[in-house]
JSON list of C-alpha atoms in Angstrom, two decimals:
[
{"chain": "M", "resi": 1, "resn": "MET", "atom": "CA", "xyz": [153.15, 121.69, 34.79]},
{"chain": "M", "resi": 2, "resn": "ASP", "atom": "CA", "xyz": [154.04, 118.03, 34.48]},
{"chain": "M", "resi": 3, "resn": "ALA", "atom": "CA", "xyz": [154.92, 117.93, 38.15]},
{"chain": "M", "resi": 4, "resn": "ASP", "atom": "CA", "xyz": [151.51, 119.36, 39.02]},
{"chain": "M", "resi": 5, "resn": "ALA", "atom": "CA", "xyz": [149.76, 116.80, 36.82]},
{"chain": "M", "resi": 6, "resn": "SER", "atom": "CA", "xyz": [151.60, 113.92, 38.53]},
{"chain": "M", "resi": 7, "resn": "GLU", "atom": "CA", "xyz": [150.62, 115.29, 41.94]},
{"chain": "M", "resi": 8, "resn": "VAL", "atom": "CA", "xyz": [146.96, 115.40, 40.89]},
{"chain": "M", "resi": 9, "resn": "GLU", "atom": "CA", "xyz": [147.20, 111.84, 39.62]},
{"chain": "M", "resi": 10, "resn": "ALA", "atom": "CA", "xyz": [148.80, 110.79, 42.92]},
{"chain": "M", "resi": 11, "resn": "ILE", "atom": "CA", "xyz": [145.96, 112.38, 44.81]},
{"chain": "M", "resi": 12, "resn": "ASP", "atom": "CA", "xyz": [143.39, 110.66, 42.59]},
{"chain": "M", "resi": 13, "resn": "VAL", "atom": "CA", "xyz": [145.11, 107.29, 43.07]},
{"chain": "M", "resi": 14, "resn": "ARG", "atom": "CA", "xyz": [144.73, 107.40, 46.86]},
{"chain": "M", "resi": 15, "resn": "PRO", "atom": "CA", "xyz": [141.94, 105.19, 48.21]},
{"chain": "M", "resi": 16, "resn": "PRO", "atom": "CA", "xyz": [138.81, 107.10, 49.25]},
{"chain": "M", "resi": 17, "resn": "ARG", "atom": "CA", "xyz": [138.72, 108.21, 52.86]},
{"chain": "M", "resi": 18, "resn": "ARG", "atom": "CA", "xyz": [136.90, 106.01, 55.29]},
{"chain": "M", "resi": 19, "resn": "VAL", "atom": "CA", "xyz": [133.65, 107.50, 56.62]},
{"chain": "M", "resi": 20, "resn": "ARG", "atom": "CA", "xyz": [134.07, 108.06, 60.34]},
{"chain": "M", "resi": 21, "resn": "LYS", "atom": "CA", "xyz": [131.68, 106.62, 62.83]},
{"chain": "M", "resi": 22, "resn": "PRO", "atom": "CA", "xyz": [129.87, 109.37, 64.81]},
{"chain": "M", "resi": 23, "resn": "SER", "atom": "CA", "xyz": [131.15, 109.92, 68.32]},
{"chain": "M", "resi": 24, "resn": "ALA", "atom": "CA", "xyz": [129.21, 108.77, 71.36]},
{"chain": "M", "resi": 25, "resn": "LYS", "atom": "CA", "xyz": [128.21, 112.34, 72.13]},
{"chain": "M", "resi": 26, "resn": "ALA", "atom": "CA", "xyz": [126.86, 112.82, 68.59]},
{"chain": "M", "resi": 27, "resn": "GLN", "atom": "CA", "xyz": [124.91, 109.56, 68.83]},
{"chain": "M", "resi": 28, "resn": "GLN", "atom": "CA", "xyz": [123.45, 110.56, 72.22]},
{"chain": "M", "resi": 29, "resn": "SER", "atom": "CA", "xyz": [122.44, 113.95, 70.85]},
{"chain": "M", "resi": 30, "resn": "GLU", "atom": "CA", "xyz": [120.70, 112.28, 67.90]},
{"chain": "M", "resi": 31, "resn": "GLU", "atom": "CA", "xyz": [118.89, 109.87, 70.22]},
{"chain": "M", "resi": 32, "resn": "ASN", "atom": "CA", "xyz": [117.75, 112.76, 72.42]},
{"chain": "M", "resi": 33, "resn": "ARG", "atom": "CA", "xyz": [116.39, 114.60, 69.40]},
{"chain": "M", "resi": 34, "resn": "GLY", "atom": "CA", "xyz": [114.56, 111.45, 68.34]},
{"chain": "M", "resi": 35, "resn": "SER", "atom": "CA", "xyz": [113.00, 110.92, 71.77]},
{"chain": "M", "resi": 36, "resn": "VAL", "atom": "CA", "xyz": [111.90, 114.57, 71.95]},
{"chain": "M", "resi": 37, "resn": "ASP", "atom": "CA", "xyz": [110.30, 114.26, 68.51]},
{"chain": "M", "resi": 38, "resn": "ALA", "atom": "CA", "xyz": [108.56, 111.05, 69.60]},
{"chain": "M", "resi": 39, "resn": "ALA", "atom": "CA", "xyz": [107.34, 112.70, 72.81]},
{"chain": "M", "resi": 40, "resn": "LEU", "atom": "CA", "xyz": [105.97, 115.62, 70.84]},
{"chain": "M", "resi": 41, "resn": "LEU", "atom": "CA", "xyz": [104.20, 113.30, 68.44]},
{"chain": "M", "resi": 42, "resn": "SER", "atom": "CA", "xyz": [102.69, 111.23, 71.25]},
{"chain": "M", "resi": 43, "resn": "SER", "atom": "CA", "xyz": [101.52, 114.35, 73.10]},
{"chain": "M", "resi": 44, "resn": "ASP", "atom": "CA", "xyz": [99.89, 115.56, 69.88]},
{"chain": "M", "resi": 45, "resn": "ASP", "atom": "CA", "xyz": [98.07, 112.23, 69.68]},
{"chain": "M", "resi": 46, "resn": "GLN", "atom": "CA", "xyz": [96.96, 112.50, 73.32]},
{"chain": "M", "resi": 47, "resn": "ASN", "atom": "CA", "xyz": [95.80, 116.09, 72.90]},
{"chain": "M", "resi": 48, "resn": "GLY", "atom": "CA", "xyz": [93.59, 115.14, 69.98]},
{"chain": "M", "resi": 49, "resn": "GLY", "atom": "CA", "xyz": [95.94, 116.39, 67.31]},
{"chain": "M", "resi": 50, "resn": "THR", "atom": "CA", "xyz": [95.43, 120.05, 68.21]},
{"chain": "M", "resi": 51, "resn": "ASP", "atom": "CA", "xyz": [97.54, 122.56, 66.37]},
{"chain": "M", "resi": 52, "resn": "GLN", "atom": "CA", "xyz": [100.68, 123.16, 68.32]},
{"chain": "M", "resi": 53, "resn": "ARG", "atom": "CA", "xyz": [104.05, 124.48, 67.48]},
{"chain": "M", "resi": 54, "resn": "THR", "atom": "CA", "xyz": [106.39, 121.82, 66.24]},
{"chain": "M", "resi": 55, "resn": "VAL", "atom": "CA", "xyz": [110.04, 121.49, 67.04]},
{"chain": "M", "resi": 56, "resn": "VAL", "atom": "CA", "xyz": [112.29, 121.88, 64.04]},
{"chain": "M", "resi": 57, "resn": "TYR", "atom": "CA", "xyz": [115.92, 120.88, 64.32]},
{"chain": "M", "resi": 58, "resn": "ASP", "atom": "CA", "xyz": [118.11, 122.17, 61.61]},
{"chain": "M", "resi": 59, "resn": "ALA", "atom": "CA", "xyz": [121.80, 122.91, 61.53]},
{"chain": "M", "resi": 60, "resn": "GLY", "atom": "CA", "xyz": [121.20, 126.65, 60.98]},
{"chain": "M", "resi": 61, "resn": "THR", "atom": "CA", "xyz": [119.38, 127.29, 64.26]},
{"chain": "M", "resi": 62, "resn": "ARG", "atom": "CA", "xyz": [121.77, 125.12, 66.25]},
{"chain": "M", "resi": 63, "resn": "LYS", "atom": "CA", "xyz": [124.80, 126.95, 64.92]},
{"chain": "M", "resi": 64, "resn": "LYS", "atom": "CA", "xyz": [123.35, 130.44, 65.50]},
{"chain": "M", "resi": 65, "resn": "GLY", "atom": "CA", "xyz": [123.66, 130.21, 69.22]},
{"chain": "M", "resi": 66, "resn": "ARG", "atom": "CA", "xyz": [122.91, 128.24, 72.31]},
{"chain": "M", "resi": 67, "resn": "ARG", "atom": "CA", "xyz": [119.24, 129.14, 72.16]},
{"chain": "M", "resi": 68, "resn": "GLY", "atom": "CA", "xyz": [118.01, 130.63, 68.93]},
{"chain": "M", "resi": 69, "resn": "GLY", "atom": "CA", "xyz": [114.53, 132.13, 68.61]},
{"chain": "M", "resi": 70, "resn": "ALA", "atom": "CA", "xyz": [112.94, 129.02, 67.12]},
{"chain": "M", "resi": 71, "resn": "GLU", "atom": "CA", "xyz": [114.67, 126.81, 69.67]},
{"chain": "M", "resi": 72, "resn": "GLN", "atom": "CA", "xyz": [113.42, 128.96, 72.57]},
{"chain": "M", "resi": 73, "resn": "LYS", "atom": "CA", "xyz": [109.86, 128.63, 71.27]},
{"chain": "M", "resi": 74, "resn": "SER", "atom": "CA", "xyz": [110.30, 124.89, 70.96]},
{"chain": "M", "resi": 75, "resn": "VAL", "atom": "CA", "xyz": [111.66, 124.71, 74.52]},
{"chain": "M", "resi": 76, "resn": "ARG", "atom": "CA", "xyz": [108.60, 126.59, 75.77]},
{"chain": "M", "resi": 77, "resn": "THR", "atom": "CA", "xyz": [106.36, 124.28, 73.79]},
{"chain": "M", "resi": 78, "resn": "MET", "atom": "CA", "xyz": [108.09, 121.25, 75.25]},
{"chain": "M", "resi": 79, "resn": "GLN", "atom": "CA", "xyz": [107.76, 122.69, 78.76]},
{"chain": "M", "resi": 80, "resn": "ASP", "atom": "CA", "xyz": [104.02, 123.26, 78.23]},
{"chain": "M", "resi": 81, "resn": "GLN", "atom": "CA", "xyz": [103.60, 119.73, 76.94]},
{"chain": "M", "resi": 82, "resn": "MET", "atom": "CA", "xyz": [105.64, 118.32, 79.79]},
{"chain": "M", "resi": 83, "resn": "GLN", "atom": "CA", "xyz": [103.43, 120.17, 82.29]},
{"chain": "M", "resi": 84, "resn": "LYS", "atom": "CA", "xyz": [100.30, 118.74, 80.64]},
{"chain": "M", "resi": 85, "resn": "GLN", "atom": "CA", "xyz": [101.78, 115.26, 80.68]},
{"chain": "M", "resi": 86, "resn": "THR", "atom": "CA", "xyz": [102.79, 115.71, 84.32]},
{"chain": "M", "resi": 87, "resn": "ILE", "atom": "CA", "xyz": [99.19, 116.58, 85.18]},
{"chain": "M", "resi": 88, "resn": "ILE", "atom": "CA", "xyz": [97.99, 113.48, 83.34]},
{"chain": "M", "resi": 89, "resn": "LEU", "atom": "CA", "xyz": [100.54, 111.30, 85.14]},
{"chain": "M", "resi": 90, "resn": "LYS", "atom": "CA", "xyz": [99.55, 112.76, 88.53]},
{"chain": "M", "resi": 91, "resn": "THR", "atom": "CA", "xyz": [95.90, 111.96, 87.77]},
{"chain": "M", "resi": 92, "resn": "LEU", "atom": "CA", "xyz": [96.84, 108.41, 86.82]},
{"chain": "M", "resi": 93, "resn": "LEU", "atom": "CA", "xyz": [98.91, 108.07, 89.98]},
{"chain": "M", "resi": 94, "resn": "GLU", "atom": "CA", "xyz": [96.02, 109.25, 92.15]},
{"chain": "M", "resi": 95, "resn": "ALA", "atom": "CA", "xyz": [93.66, 106.77, 90.49]},
{"chain": "M", "resi": 96, "resn": "TRP", "atom": "CA", "xyz": [96.18, 103.97, 90.89]},
{"chain": "M", "resi": 97, "resn": "THR", "atom": "CA", "xyz": [96.73, 104.88, 94.55]},
{"chain": "M", "resi": 98, "resn": "LYS", "atom": "CA", "xyz": [92.98, 104.79, 95.21]},
{"chain": "M", "resi": 99, "resn": "GLN", "atom": "CA", "xyz": [92.73, 101.44, 93.47]},
{"chain": "M", "resi": 100, "resn": "GLU", "atom": "CA", "xyz": [95.66, 100.07, 95.45]},
{"chain": "M", "resi": 101, "resn": "ALA", "atom": "CA", "xyz": [94.02, 101.24, 98.71]},
{"chain": "M", "resi": 102, "resn": "TYR", "atom": "CA", "xyz": [90.81, 99.51, 97.65]},
{"chain": "M", "resi": 103, "resn": "HIS", "atom": "CA", "xyz": [92.74, 96.31, 96.99]},
{"chain": "M", "resi": 104, "resn": "LYS", "atom": "CA", "xyz": [94.37, 96.52, 100.41]},
{"chain": "M", "resi": 105, "resn": "THR", "atom": "CA", "xyz": [90.95, 96.83, 102.06]},
{"chain": "M", "resi": 106, "resn": "LEU", "atom": "CA", "xyz": [89.78, 93.84, 100.03]},
{"chain": "M", "resi": 107, "resn": "GLU", "atom": "CA", "xyz": [92.78, 91.86, 101.22]},
{"chain": "M", "resi": 108, "resn": "ALA", "atom": "CA", "xyz": [92.01, 92.81, 104.82]},
{"chain": "M", "resi": 109, "resn": "GLU", "atom": "CA", "xyz": [88.39, 91.72, 104.36]},
{"chain": "M", "resi": 110, "resn": "VAL", "atom": "CA", "xyz": [89.48, 88.45, 102.77]},
{"chain": "M", "resi": 111, "resn": "SER", "atom": "CA", "xyz": [91.83, 87.83, 105.68]},
{"chain": "M", "resi": 112, "resn": "LEU", "atom": "CA", "xyz": [89.01, 88.44, 108.17]},
{"chain": "M", "resi": 113, "resn": "ILE", "atom": "CA", "xyz": [86.69, 86.16, 106.20]},
{"chain": "M", "resi": 114, "resn": "LYS", "atom": "CA", "xyz": [89.36, 83.44, 106.22]},
{"chain": "M", "resi": 115, "resn": "GLN", "atom": "CA", "xyz": [89.70, 83.71, 109.98]},
{"chain": "M", "resi": 116, "resn": "GLU", "atom": "CA", "xyz": [85.94, 83.65, 110.44]},
{"chain": "M", "resi": 117, "resn": "LEU", "atom": "CA", "xyz": [85.62, 80.64, 108.14]},
{"chain": "M", "resi": 118, "resn": "GLN", "atom": "CA", "xyz": [88.30, 78.79, 110.08]},
{"chain": "M", "resi": 119, "resn": "ALA", "atom": "CA", "xyz": [86.51, 79.56, 113.33]},
{"chain": "M", "resi": 120, "resn": "VAL", "atom": "CA", "xyz": [83.20, 78.38, 111.83]},
{"chain": "M", "resi": 121, "resn": "LYS", "atom": "CA", "xyz": [84.82, 75.17, 110.58]},
{"chain": "M", "resi": 122, "resn": "GLU", "atom": "CA", "xyz": [86.30, 74.51, 114.01]},
{"chain": "M", "resi": 123, "resn": "GLU", "atom": "CA", "xyz": [82.96, 75.18, 115.69]},
{"chain": "M", "resi": 124, "resn": "CYS", "atom": "CA", "xyz": [81.18, 72.90, 113.22]},
{"chain": "M", "resi": 125, "resn": "GLN", "atom": "CA", "xyz": [83.67, 70.14, 113.86]},
{"chain": "M", "resi": 126, "resn": "ALA", "atom": "CA", "xyz": [83.27, 70.61, 117.61]},
{"chain": "M", "resi": 127, "resn": "VAL", "atom": "CA", "xyz": [79.49, 70.45, 117.27]},
{"chain": "M", "resi": 128, "resn": "LYS", "atom": "CA", "xyz": [79.74, 67.29, 115.15]},
{"chain": "M", "resi": 129, "resn": "ASP", "atom": "CA", "xyz": [82.02, 65.63, 117.70]},
{"chain": "M", "resi": 130, "resn": "GLU", "atom": "CA", "xyz": [79.63, 66.56, 120.52]},
{"chain": "M", "resi": 131, "resn": "LEU", "atom": "CA", "xyz": [76.67, 65.20, 118.59]},
{"chain": "M", "resi": 132, "resn": "ARG", "atom": "CA", "xyz": [78.43, 61.89, 117.98]},
{"chain": "M", "resi": 133, "resn": "SER", "atom": "CA", "xyz": [79.20, 61.54, 121.68]},
{"chain": "M", "resi": 134, "resn": "THR", "atom": "CA", "xyz": [75.69, 62.26, 122.96]},
{"chain": "M", "resi": 135, "resn": "LYS", "atom": "CA", "xyz": [73.66, 60.28, 120.33]},
{"chain": "M", "resi": 136, "resn": "GLN", "atom": "CA", "xyz": [70.30, 61.74, 121.26]},
{"chain": "M", "resi": 137, "resn": "GLU", "atom": "CA", "xyz": [67.05, 61.07, 119.48]},
{"chain": "M", "resi": 138, "resn": "MET", "atom": "CA", "xyz": [67.18, 64.34, 117.64]},
{"chain": "M", "resi": 139, "resn": "ALA", "atom": "CA", "xyz": [70.71, 63.75, 116.46]},
{"chain": "M", "resi": 140, "resn": "ASP", "atom": "CA", "xyz": [69.55, 63.30, 112.86]},
{"chain": "M", "resi": 141, "resn": "ALA", "atom": "CA", "xyz": [67.78, 66.68, 112.78]},
{"chain": "M", "resi": 142, "resn": "ILE", "atom": "CA", "xyz": [70.70, 68.43, 114.39]},
{"chain": "M", "resi": 143, "resn": "ASN", "atom": "CA", "xyz": [73.15, 66.70, 112.05]},
{"chain": "M", "resi": 144, "resn": "THR", "atom": "CA", "xyz": [71.26, 68.00, 109.04]},
{"chain": "M", "resi": 145, "resn": "ALA", "atom": "CA", "xyz": [71.33, 71.52, 110.46]},
{"chain": "M", "resi": 146, "resn": "VAL", "atom": "CA", "xyz": [75.06, 71.26, 111.12]},
{"chain": "M", "resi": 147, "resn": "ASP", "atom": "CA", "xyz": [75.61, 69.86, 107.64]},
{"chain": "M", "resi": 148, "resn": "GLN", "atom": "CA", "xyz": [73.78, 72.85, 106.21]},
{"chain": "M", "resi": 149, "resn": "VAL", "atom": "CA", "xyz": [76.03, 75.15, 108.21]},
{"chain": "M", "resi": 150, "resn": "PHE", "atom": "CA", "xyz": [79.05, 73.19, 106.99]},
{"chain": "M", "resi": 151, "resn": "LYS", "atom": "CA", "xyz": [77.81, 73.45, 103.40]},
{"chain": "M", "resi": 152, "resn": "SER", "atom": "CA", "xyz": [77.33, 77.18, 103.89]},
{"chain": "M", "resi": 153, "resn": "ALA", "atom": "CA", "xyz": [80.87, 77.43, 105.19]},
{"chain": "M", "resi": 154, "resn": "HIS", "atom": "CA", "xyz": [82.04, 75.45, 102.17]},
{"chain": "M", "resi": 155, "resn": "LYS", "atom": "CA", "xyz": [80.16, 77.85, 99.89]},
{"chain": "M", "resi": 156, "resn": "MET", "atom": "CA", "xyz": [81.77, 80.74, 101.69]},
{"chain": "M", "resi": 157, "resn": "ALA", "atom": "CA", "xyz": [85.18, 79.15, 101.16]},
{"chain": "M", "resi": 158, "resn": "TYR", "atom": "CA", "xyz": [84.38, 78.76, 97.47]},
{"chain": "M", "resi": 159, "resn": "GLN", "atom": "CA", "xyz": [83.32, 82.41, 97.29]},
{"chain": "M", "resi": 160, "resn": "LEU", "atom": "CA", "xyz": [86.54, 83.31, 99.06]},
{"chain": "M", "resi": 161, "resn": "ALA", "atom": "CA", "xyz": [88.51, 81.48, 96.37]},
{"chain": "M", "resi": 162, "resn": "ILE", "atom": "CA", "xyz": [86.62, 83.44, 93.72]},
{"chain": "M", "resi": 163, "resn": "LEU", "atom": "CA", "xyz": [87.37, 86.71, 95.52]},
{"chain": "M", "resi": 164, "resn": "GLN", "atom": "CA", "xyz": [91.04, 85.77, 95.69]},
{"chain": "M", "resi": 165, "resn": "ALA", "atom": "CA", "xyz": [91.09, 85.04, 91.96]},
{"chain": "M", "resi": 166, "resn": "GLU", "atom": "CA", "xyz": [89.51, 88.41, 91.24]},
{"chain": "M", "resi": 167, "resn": "ASN", "atom": "CA", "xyz": [92.01, 90.08, 93.54]},
{"chain": "M", "resi": 168, "resn": "ALA", "atom": "CA", "xyz": [94.86, 88.39, 91.64]},
{"chain": "M", "resi": 169, "resn": "ALA", "atom": "CA", "xyz": [93.39, 89.63, 88.35]},
{"chain": "M", "resi": 170, "resn": "PHE", "atom": "CA", "xyz": [93.24, 93.17, 89.72]},
{"chain": "M", "resi": 171, "resn": "ARG", "atom": "CA", "xyz": [96.85, 92.91, 90.86]},
{"chain": "M", "resi": 172, "resn": "LYS", "atom": "CA", "xyz": [97.94, 91.80, 87.40]},
{"chain": "M", "resi": 173, "resn": "ALA", "atom": "CA", "xyz": [96.06, 94.74, 85.88]},
{"chain": "M", "resi": 174, "resn": "ASN", "atom": "CA", "xyz": [97.79, 97.07, 88.34]},
{"chain": "M", "resi": 175, "resn": "GLU", "atom": "CA", "xyz": [101.16, 95.63, 87.43]},
{"chain": "M", "resi": 176, "resn": "LEU", "atom": "CA", "xyz": [100.46, 96.20, 83.73]},
{"chain": "M", "resi": 177, "resn": "VAL", "atom": "CA", "xyz": [99.47, 99.79, 84.42]},
{"chain": "M", "resi": 178, "resn": "THR", "atom": "CA", "xyz": [102.61, 100.25, 86.49]},
{"chain": "M", "resi": 179, "resn": "GLN", "atom": "CA", "xyz": [104.78, 98.77, 83.75]},
{"chain": "M", "resi": 180, "resn": "ARG", "atom": "CA", "xyz": [103.21, 101.08, 81.17]},
{"chain": "M", "resi": 181, "resn": "LYS", "atom": "CA", "xyz": [103.90, 104.05, 83.39]},
{"chain": "M", "resi": 182, "resn": "HIS", "atom": "CA", "xyz": [107.53, 103.00, 83.78]},
{"chain": "M", "resi": 183, "resn": "ARG", "atom": "CA", "xyz": [107.84, 102.56, 80.03]},
{"chain": "M", "resi": 184, "resn": "GLN", "atom": "CA", "xyz": [106.35, 106.01, 79.48]},
{"chain": "M", "resi": 185, "resn": "LYS", "atom": "CA", "xyz": [108.82, 107.54, 81.91]},
{"chain": "M", "resi": 186, "resn": "LYS", "atom": "CA", "xyz": [111.70, 106.00, 80.00]}
]
């Protein structure tokens, strides 16, 4: 018995075993479970907190088989939620596509307005040059009319700058929406 007692003491004297770090596969599995739980929670928030089946991960159901009864129900629930979220994402994509098309038409209109403004400025300059060369009696009245046209063109250029600023703001908003969608996909 003394030999057995010394063996027990030798075992007790050993330093405690080091806790092993989980393998990469175990870490990935835990992350996947966490993201699924987060997705389920966010879909519950989006659906107004309606009563839905929740996914329960416990060691018992995972060890029973590849797809236990509770796990199959949770897979179906996740599939239903994924379908609902896919519908929501498709709706968002359609709205974003329409908005992007609208912005493209605005850009085309702005481009046309720029060209028209440039043509008007050139015509105004040509008219001014012609008026200076002829120096008729009514040059003052014509000059005021041309100046009004030039001022109108200047106002149009100012309005164009405002439209461009609004267009830039819409683009930034679109980029934010796009970034949110990319984050949601991840």
